[in-house]
Short mmCIF file of C-alpha atoms and ligand atoms in Angstrom, two decimals:
data_model
loop_
_atom_site.label_atom_id
_atom_site.label_comp_id
_atom_site.label_asym_id
_atom_site.label_seq_id
_atom_site.Cartn_x
_atom_site.Cartn_y
_atom_site.Cartn_z
CA MET A 2 0.00 0.00 0.00
CA ALA A 3 1.20 3.51 -0.79
CA ASP A 4 2.53 5.48 2.19
CA LEU A 5 2.29 9.24 2.62
CA LEU A 6 5.53 9.73 0.73
CA THR A 7 4.30 7.86 -2.31
CA HIS A 8 2.13 8.93 -5.19
CA VAL A 9 0.65 6.08 -7.24
CA VAL A 10 -0.09 6.83 -10.90
CA PRO A 11 -1.78 4.47 -13.37
CA ALA A 12 0.81 3.29 -15.90
CA ALA A 13 -1.05 4.60 -18.97
CA THR A 14 -1.52 8.06 -17.38
CA LEU A 15 2.13 8.35 -16.42
CA ASP A 16 3.26 7.15 -19.85
CA ARG A 17 1.19 9.84 -21.60
CA PHE A 18 2.32 12.55 -19.15
CA ILE A 19 6.01 11.79 -19.76
CA ALA A 20 5.53 11.66 -23.54
CA ASP A 21 3.72 15.04 -23.40
CA ILE A 22 6.65 16.57 -21.49
CA PHE A 23 9.23 15.45 -24.06
CA ALA A 24 7.00 16.48 -26.97
CA ALA A 25 6.57 19.93 -25.40
CA GLY A 26 10.33 20.04 -24.79
CA GLY A 27 11.11 19.76 -28.52
CA CYS A 28 11.04 16.04 -29.40
CA ALA A 29 8.89 14.77 -32.28
CA ARG A 30 5.83 12.92 -30.97
CA ASP A 31 7.14 9.46 -31.94
CA GLU A 32 10.46 10.07 -30.17
CA ALA A 33 8.69 11.50 -27.10
CA GLU A 34 6.54 8.36 -26.94
CA ARG A 35 9.61 6.12 -27.29
CA ILE A 36 11.40 7.90 -24.45
CA ALA A 37 8.30 7.58 -22.26
CA PHE A 38 7.86 3.90 -23.18
CA HIS A 39 11.41 2.97 -22.17
CA LEU A 40 11.46 5.07 -18.98
CA MET A 41 8.15 3.45 -18.06
CA GLY A 42 9.67 0.04 -18.80
CA ALA A 43 12.21 0.65 -16.04
CA ASN A 44 9.51 1.71 -13.54
CA LEU A 45 7.30 -1.22 -14.48
CA THR A 46 10.12 -3.70 -13.86
CA GLY A 47 10.90 -2.10 -10.49
CA HIS A 48 14.05 -0.23 -11.57
CA ASP A 49 12.74 3.21 -10.59
CA SER A 50 16.31 4.51 -10.69
CA HIS A 51 16.17 4.31 -14.51
CA GLY A 52 12.56 5.33 -14.95
CA VAL A 53 10.63 8.58 -15.10
CA ILE A 54 12.80 10.02 -12.30
CA ARG A 55 15.26 10.73 -15.15
CA THR A 56 12.85 13.11 -16.92
CA PRO A 57 14.05 16.40 -15.33
CA ARG A 58 17.68 15.47 -16.00
CA TYR A 59 17.00 14.43 -19.63
CA MET A 60 15.06 17.64 -20.22
CA LEU A 61 17.96 19.68 -18.81
CA TRP A 62 20.42 17.83 -21.07
CA LEU A 63 18.13 18.46 -24.05
CA LYS A 64 18.05 22.18 -23.24
CA GLU A 65 21.82 22.29 -22.80
CA GLY A 66 22.40 20.37 -26.06
CA LYS A 67 24.04 17.47 -24.21
CA VAL A 68 21.52 15.08 -25.76
CA LEU A 69 19.98 15.72 -29.17
CA ALA A 70 16.48 15.05 -30.45
CA GLY A 71 15.83 13.42 -33.82
CA GLN A 72 19.17 11.65 -34.26
CA SER A 73 19.98 8.41 -36.05
CA LEU A 74 22.90 5.96 -36.21
CA THR A 75 25.99 6.55 -38.30
CA VAL A 76 27.51 3.23 -39.38
CA VAL A 77 31.28 3.63 -39.03
CA VAL A 78 32.42 0.05 -39.76
CA ASP A 79 30.21 -2.59 -41.36
CA SER A 80 30.56 -6.31 -42.11
CA PRO A 81 28.04 -9.16 -42.34
CA THR A 82 28.68 -10.08 -38.70
CA HIS A 83 29.69 -6.87 -36.97
CA ALA A 84 29.33 -3.12 -37.03
CA VAL A 85 30.65 -0.09 -35.20
CA VAL A 86 27.91 2.51 -34.92
CA ASP A 87 27.85 6.07 -33.61
CA GLY A 88 24.73 7.34 -31.86
CA ASN A 89 25.57 11.03 -32.47
CA PHE A 90 24.50 11.83 -28.88
CA GLY A 91 20.87 11.15 -29.76
CA PHE A 92 18.39 9.95 -27.13
CA GLY A 93 19.33 6.40 -26.08
CA GLN A 94 15.67 5.43 -26.43
CA THR A 95 15.96 6.20 -30.16
CA ILE A 96 19.54 5.05 -30.74
CA GLY A 97 19.24 1.86 -28.63
CA PRO A 98 16.50 0.21 -30.75
CA LEU A 99 18.32 1.09 -34.00
CA ALA A 100 21.57 -0.52 -32.78
CA VAL A 101 19.81 -3.58 -31.38
CA ASP A 102 17.75 -4.11 -34.54
CA LEU A 103 20.94 -4.01 -36.61
CA GLY A 104 22.45 -6.70 -34.36
CA ILE A 105 19.29 -8.81 -34.60
CA ALA A 106 19.22 -8.63 -38.41
CA LYS A 107 22.89 -9.63 -38.71
CA ALA A 108 22.58 -12.47 -36.18
CA LYS A 109 19.50 -13.86 -37.93
CA SER A 110 21.41 -14.01 -41.22
CA ASN A 111 24.73 -15.23 -39.89
CA GLY A 112 24.09 -16.90 -36.54
CA MET A 113 25.92 -14.27 -34.52
CA SER A 114 26.77 -10.60 -34.58
CA ILE A 115 28.55 -7.92 -32.60
CA ILE A 116 27.45 -4.29 -32.48
CA ALA A 117 29.83 -1.77 -30.94
CA LEU A 118 27.77 1.33 -30.15
CA ARG A 119 29.37 4.62 -29.12
CA HIS A 120 28.16 8.13 -28.29
CA SER A 121 24.60 7.22 -27.42
CA GLY A 122 22.57 9.33 -25.03
CA HIS A 123 21.63 7.49 -21.83
CA ILE A 124 20.26 4.08 -22.84
CA GLY A 125 18.56 3.47 -19.50
CA ARG A 126 17.72 -0.04 -18.41
CA ILE A 127 19.87 -2.43 -20.43
CA GLY A 128 17.37 -5.25 -19.89
CA ASP A 129 15.13 -3.47 -22.42
CA TRP A 130 17.63 -4.18 -25.17
CA ALA A 131 18.13 -7.83 -24.21
CA GLU A 132 14.34 -8.25 -24.10
CA ARG A 133 14.09 -6.79 -27.60
CA ALA A 134 16.58 -9.39 -28.90
CA ALA A 135 14.97 -12.18 -26.84
CA ALA A 136 11.60 -11.39 -28.44
CA GLN A 137 13.26 -12.27 -31.76
CA GLY A 138 14.55 -15.60 -30.38
CA LEU A 139 18.11 -14.42 -29.73
CA VAL A 140 20.52 -14.67 -26.82
CA SER A 141 22.28 -11.36 -26.22
CA ILE A 142 25.16 -10.20 -24.02
CA HIS A 143 25.83 -6.52 -23.32
CA PHE A 144 28.80 -4.73 -21.77
CA VAL A 145 28.09 -1.04 -21.10
CA ASN A 146 30.02 2.01 -19.90
CA VAL A 147 29.43 5.73 -19.55
CA SER A 148 32.05 7.86 -21.23
CA GLN A 149 32.97 10.83 -18.99
CA GLY A 150 30.82 9.34 -16.23
CA GLU A 151 33.28 8.02 -13.66
CA LEU A 152 31.62 7.50 -10.28
CA VAL A 153 32.89 4.16 -8.95
CA ALA A 154 36.10 3.32 -7.08
CA PRO A 155 38.01 0.19 -8.13
CA TYR A 156 38.50 -2.62 -5.58
CA GLY A 157 41.09 -1.41 -3.06
CA GLY A 158 40.84 2.25 -4.13
CA VAL A 159 38.90 5.38 -3.14
CA ASP A 160 39.13 7.48 -6.31
CA ARG A 161 36.52 7.30 -9.08
CA ARG A 162 37.76 5.22 -12.01
CA PHE A 163 34.70 3.44 -13.50
CA SER A 164 31.14 4.36 -14.34
CA THR A 165 28.41 2.10 -12.99
CA ASN A 166 29.01 -0.14 -16.03
CA PRO A 167 26.02 -2.47 -16.37
CA PHE A 168 26.35 -6.02 -17.64
CA CYS A 169 23.39 -7.92 -19.08
CA ILE A 170 22.55 -11.32 -20.59
CA GLY A 171 19.08 -12.14 -21.92
CA LEU A 172 17.70 -15.46 -23.20
CA PRO A 173 14.69 -16.04 -25.44
CA ALA A 174 11.60 -17.02 -23.45
CA SER A 175 9.86 -20.36 -23.79
CA GLY A 176 6.16 -19.92 -24.64
CA ASN A 177 4.50 -17.50 -22.22
CA GLU A 178 7.27 -17.77 -19.60
CA ALA A 179 9.23 -14.67 -18.56
CA THR A 180 12.49 -13.82 -20.29
CA LEU A 181 15.48 -15.10 -18.33
CA LEU A 182 17.38 -11.89 -17.89
CA LEU A 183 20.44 -10.98 -15.86
CA ASP A 184 20.85 -7.21 -15.78
CA PHE A 185 22.81 -5.29 -13.17
CA ALA A 186 25.20 -2.42 -12.57
CA THR A 187 28.72 -3.48 -11.55
CA SER A 188 28.58 -0.87 -8.79
CA LEU A 189 27.08 -2.14 -5.52
CA VAL A 190 24.02 -0.08 -6.44
CA ALA A 191 23.19 1.86 -9.61
CA GLU A 192 23.74 5.64 -9.31
CA GLY A 193 20.01 6.14 -9.81
CA LYS A 194 19.39 4.23 -6.57
CA VAL A 195 21.52 6.79 -4.72
CA LEU A 196 19.44 9.45 -6.50
CA VAL A 197 16.22 7.79 -5.31
CA ALA A 198 17.63 7.57 -1.75
CA SER A 199 18.66 11.25 -1.84
CA ASN A 200 15.01 12.11 -2.58
CA GLY A 201 13.76 10.32 0.50
CA GLY A 202 13.32 6.94 -1.19
CA LYS A 203 14.69 3.54 -0.23
CA PRO A 204 18.11 3.95 1.47
CA VAL A 205 21.09 2.32 -0.23
CA PRO A 206 22.72 -0.61 1.61
CA PRO A 207 25.51 0.17 4.11
CA GLY A 208 28.92 0.38 2.44
CA SER A 209 27.57 1.20 -1.05
CA LEU A 210 29.75 4.32 -1.05
CA ILE A 211 33.26 5.22 0.09
CA THR A 212 34.63 8.57 1.26
CA PRO A 213 38.09 9.88 0.22
CA ASP A 214 39.55 8.71 3.55
CA GLY A 215 38.34 5.15 2.91
CA THR A 216 35.32 5.21 5.27
CA LEU A 217 32.38 3.11 4.03
CA SER A 218 29.13 5.08 3.76
CA ALA A 219 25.45 4.90 2.79
CA ASP A 220 24.95 8.68 2.76
CA PRO A 221 23.98 10.06 -0.70
CA ALA A 222 25.89 13.26 0.22
CA THR A 223 29.08 11.21 -0.25
CA LEU A 224 28.26 11.25 -3.97
CA TYR A 225 26.36 14.53 -4.38
CA GLY A 226 27.79 16.80 -1.67
CA PRO A 227 25.46 18.58 0.80
CA LEU A 228 21.83 17.82 -0.13
CA THR A 229 19.20 20.53 -0.49
CA PRO A 230 15.57 19.28 -0.44
CA SER A 231 14.66 20.07 -4.05
CA GLY A 232 18.06 20.94 -5.49
CA PRO A 233 19.43 19.04 -8.48
CA ARG A 234 21.78 16.18 -7.66
CA ASP A 235 25.18 16.60 -9.27
CA ALA A 236 27.84 13.95 -8.72
CA ALA A 237 30.49 16.57 -9.48
CA MET A 238 29.63 18.16 -6.11
CA GLY A 239 30.53 15.11 -4.00
CA ASP A 240 34.03 13.90 -3.20
CA GLY A 241 33.29 10.21 -2.55
CA ALA A 242 32.59 7.28 -4.85
CA LEU A 243 30.32 4.30 -5.30
CA ARG A 244 31.90 0.88 -4.71
CA THR A 245 31.87 -2.11 -7.04
CA PHE A 246 29.96 -5.29 -6.11
CA GLY A 247 31.74 -8.56 -5.41
CA ASP A 248 35.14 -7.19 -4.36
CA HIS A 249 37.84 -7.89 -7.00
CA LYS A 250 35.42 -9.84 -9.24
CA GLY A 251 32.91 -7.02 -9.73
CA SER A 252 35.76 -4.54 -10.05
CA GLY A 253 37.32 -6.73 -12.76
CA LEU A 254 34.02 -6.96 -14.66
CA ALA A 255 33.63 -3.16 -14.42
CA PHE A 256 37.16 -2.79 -15.84
CA MET A 257 36.34 -5.06 -18.80
CA CYS A 258 33.09 -3.12 -19.47
CA GLU A 259 35.24 0.02 -19.80
CA ILE A 260 37.58 -1.69 -22.25
CA LEU A 261 34.89 -3.30 -24.45
CA ALA A 262 32.22 -0.58 -24.30
CA GLY A 263 34.59 2.39 -24.04
CA VAL A 264 37.82 1.48 -25.86
CA LEU A 265 36.72 -1.06 -28.48
CA THR A 266 33.66 1.00 -29.48
CA GLY A 267 35.80 4.17 -29.66
CA GLY A 268 33.38 6.02 -27.36
CA GLY A 269 35.91 6.54 -24.58
CA THR A 270 36.31 5.34 -21.00
CA SER A 271 34.52 6.91 -18.05
CA GLY A 272 37.63 8.88 -17.08
CA PRO A 273 39.87 10.73 -16.75
CA ILE A 274 37.55 13.71 -16.90
CA GLU A 275 39.39 16.38 -18.86
CA GLY A 276 40.11 19.53 -16.90
CA GLY A 277 38.21 18.05 -13.94
CA LYS A 278 34.94 19.18 -15.59
CA ARG A 279 32.57 16.53 -16.94
CA GLY A 280 31.89 16.97 -20.63
CA ARG A 281 28.98 15.38 -22.38
CA ILE A 282 28.38 11.94 -20.98
CA SER A 283 27.34 9.13 -23.32
CA ASN A 284 26.77 5.41 -23.15
CA GLY A 285 28.90 2.89 -25.02
CA MET A 286 27.47 -0.60 -25.46
CA PHE A 287 29.32 -3.65 -26.79
CA SER A 288 26.66 -6.24 -27.66
CA ILE A 289 26.90 -9.85 -28.82
CA TYR A 290 23.84 -11.49 -30.42
CA LEU A 291 23.56 -15.25 -30.86
CA ASP A 292 20.89 -17.22 -32.73
CA PRO A 293 20.60 -20.60 -30.92
CA GLY A 294 19.24 -22.19 -34.12
CA HIS A 295 22.63 -21.69 -35.78
CA PHE A 296 24.27 -23.67 -32.94
CA GLY A 297 22.15 -26.75 -33.57
CA ALA A 298 20.52 -26.07 -30.20
CA THR A 299 16.95 -27.03 -31.09
CA GLY A 300 14.55 -26.35 -28.26
CA PHE A 301 17.07 -24.02 -26.58
CA ALA A 302 14.46 -21.79 -24.91
CA ALA A 303 12.48 -24.77 -23.57
CA GLU A 304 15.65 -26.39 -22.18
CA ALA A 305 16.74 -23.13 -20.54
CA ALA A 306 13.26 -22.81 -18.99
CA ALA A 307 13.39 -26.40 -17.74
CA TYR A 308 16.77 -25.73 -16.15
CA ALA A 309 15.35 -22.55 -14.54
CA ARG A 310 12.56 -24.65 -12.99
CA TYR A 311 15.17 -27.08 -11.64
CA VAL A 312 17.15 -24.20 -10.10
CA LYS A 313 13.97 -22.78 -8.56
CA ALA A 314 13.19 -26.15 -7.04
CA ALA A 315 16.25 -25.86 -4.77
CA ARG A 316 15.13 -25.96 -1.13
CA PRO A 317 14.91 -22.37 0.16
CA ALA A 318 17.52 -21.22 2.66
CA VAL A 319 14.82 -19.19 4.42
CA PRO A 320 11.60 -21.19 4.71
CA GLY A 321 8.83 -19.59 2.64
CA VAL A 322 11.19 -17.39 0.60
CA ASP A 323 11.29 -18.71 -2.98
CA VAL A 324 14.47 -19.20 -4.97
CA LEU A 325 14.17 -16.86 -7.97
CA VAL A 326 15.89 -16.91 -11.35
CA PRO A 327 17.19 -13.79 -13.15
CA GLY A 328 14.32 -11.77 -14.62
CA GLU A 329 11.71 -13.17 -12.27
CA PRO A 330 11.52 -10.20 -9.85
CA GLU A 331 11.07 -7.85 -12.83
CA ALA A 332 8.25 -9.98 -14.32
CA HIS A 333 6.40 -10.01 -10.96
CA THR A 334 6.77 -6.26 -10.51
CA ARG A 335 5.60 -5.56 -14.07
CA ALA A 336 2.40 -7.55 -13.56
CA GLN A 337 1.79 -5.84 -10.23
CA ARG A 338 2.41 -2.27 -11.43
CA LEU A 339 0.43 -2.68 -14.65
CA ALA A 340 -2.51 -3.75 -12.53
CA HIS A 341 -2.16 -1.32 -9.60
CA GLY A 342 -0.16 1.67 -10.85
CA VAL A 343 3.39 2.95 -10.53
CA PRO A 344 4.45 4.25 -7.09
CA LEU A 345 6.62 7.37 -7.19
CA GLN A 346 8.38 9.11 -4.33
CA ARG A 347 6.63 12.39 -3.55
CA ASP A 348 9.79 14.38 -4.45
CA THR A 349 10.02 12.59 -7.79
CA TRP A 350 6.38 13.42 -8.53
CA GLN A 351 6.92 17.09 -7.54
CA ALA A 352 10.00 17.28 -9.78
CA LEU A 353 7.97 15.86 -12.70
CA LEU A 354 5.20 18.41 -12.12
CA ALA A 355 7.77 21.24 -12.04
CA THR A 356 9.41 20.01 -15.27
CA ALA A 357 5.98 19.76 -16.91
CA ARG A 358 5.07 23.31 -15.78
CA ASP A 359 8.29 24.64 -17.34
CA VAL A 360 7.13 23.45 -20.76
CA GLY A 361 3.44 24.19 -20.29
CA VAL A 362 2.17 20.64 -19.81
CA PRO A 363 -0.73 20.38 -17.32
CA ALA A 364 -0.64 17.82 -14.52
CA PRO A 365 -2.63 14.70 -15.37
P1 NAD B 405 19.78 -5.11 -9.24
O1 NAD B 405 20.82 -5.05 -8.18
O2 NAD B 405 18.36 -4.89 -8.85
O3 NAD B 405 19.92 -6.56 -9.93
C1 NAD B 405 19.00 -6.89 -10.93
C2 NAD B 405 19.29 -8.28 -11.44
O4 NAD B 405 19.31 -9.22 -10.38
C3 NAD B 405 18.18 -8.73 -12.38
O5 NAD B 405 18.71 -9.58 -13.36
C4 NAD B 405 17.24 -9.48 -11.44
O6 NAD B 405 16.39 -10.38 -12.13
C5 NAD B 405 18.23 -10.18 -10.55
N1 NAD B 405 17.68 -10.46 -9.21
C6 NAD B 405 17.24 -9.57 -8.31
N2 NAD B 405 16.83 -10.19 -7.19
C7 NAD B 405 17.02 -11.52 -7.39
C8 NAD B 405 16.80 -12.69 -6.60
N3 NAD B 405 16.28 -12.63 -5.37
N4 NAD B 405 17.11 -13.89 -7.14
C9 NAD B 405 17.62 -13.98 -8.39
N5 NAD B 405 17.86 -12.90 -9.19
C10 NAD B 405 17.56 -11.69 -8.69
O7 NAD B 405 20.11 -4.11 -10.45
P2 NAD B 405 20.98 -2.78 -10.42
O8 NAD B 405 22.41 -3.10 -10.32
O9 NAD B 405 20.39 -1.87 -9.40
O10 NAD B 405 20.68 -2.18 -11.86
C11 NAD B 405 19.43 -1.55 -12.12
C12 NAD B 405 19.29 -1.17 -13.56
O11 NAD B 405 20.16 -0.08 -13.85
C13 NAD B 405 19.61 -2.25 -14.57
O12 NAD B 405 18.49 -2.37 -15.43
C14 NAD B 405 20.81 -1.68 -15.36
O13 NAD B 405 20.82 -2.01 -16.73
C15 NAD B 405 20.60 -0.21 -15.19
N6 NAD B 405 21.83 0.58 -15.35
C16 NAD B 405 22.00 1.33 -16.47
C17 NAD B 405 23.14 2.12 -16.62
C18 NAD B 405 23.36 2.95 -17.84
O14 NAD B 405 24.39 3.59 -17.95
N7 NAD B 405 22.48 2.98 -18.80
C19 NAD B 405 24.10 2.13 -15.61
C20 NAD B 405 23.92 1.34 -14.49
C21 NAD B 405 22.78 0.57 -14.35
#
């Protein structure tokens, strides 16, 4: 049940409201609807950190020319099985589908493909892209970084050296079953979760952050500096860092995301930040698409689903708490929020209303 700090909005209403804001802010209607659809996708799957909470920040970037409306992909290198593509700093919700669809088309013809995407605006929840490939019967693997977006200390360090570098693997679903989908940031929590916590939302776990003197912290001010109630959150104002998950293993995976998504794509690593001032941040995404049919793996999705059922049948460590497989929490949350609405922190809702007012969009 919603508490006093939460505003619950029906999914369709929120979707239309967000699309109206972007349309009023200068995006063509189809692009505005795409941005809203993908932000909503994050809220519906429970990843509020990558959902509509991003609207004020995206609108600011649009105004400042840090992200551009109406862009398309430039193909820089092309072969039957791979491509390097440049997103020209267009909205990730426009660039992402174009890059993924190119990978899908190549993998369907040749069994596998690699798409190295650089200079995309924020591409949000990476699970969206794996789900898009899974809907076409493909396995996909994604390594992501944020050029000029360093926020995360490496294992054993206190200085920012990585972005939150998500890693994602999606499998095609069997029949009506949910997509098996592993999708996480290599930081202990995604930056957006610190953003949510800074707005009075769910606190981040202890030790998610580290101060310059090596003290573990859960205080969002470690990342954003002193917090004002409605002020914008700017990671340039804080002097601490997020930490990677899984000690040296998560830190190693974050490092490899930088190399594949930042260096091999040509989009650049998350740091160093030239002159100490963040330029335009952009996502790089190194994606591998595999068509199981080309591997002679007939019935791949059904076998994967059967294995998932076997895993789930493990006896629970805590009686009554089910063993879940990757993608399951998101599928549950989607069903729940589609039926009962999307809960938003009151500050998030107020920030959306203020952004809407700025561009003359009435509250729903
Ligand atoms: P998270 O810590 O919530 O982990 C999510 C993953 O863990 C999912 O695959 C989920 O199915 C699985 N999972 C969760 N609980 C489980 C359980 N009990 N049993 C089995 N599996 C379980 O995710 P996160 O690190 O907070 O990342 C959130 C989102 O942020 C992701 O969608 C990610 O793509 C996105 N992100 C994007 C960027 C970007 O630059 N675009 C950067 C960082 C993160």
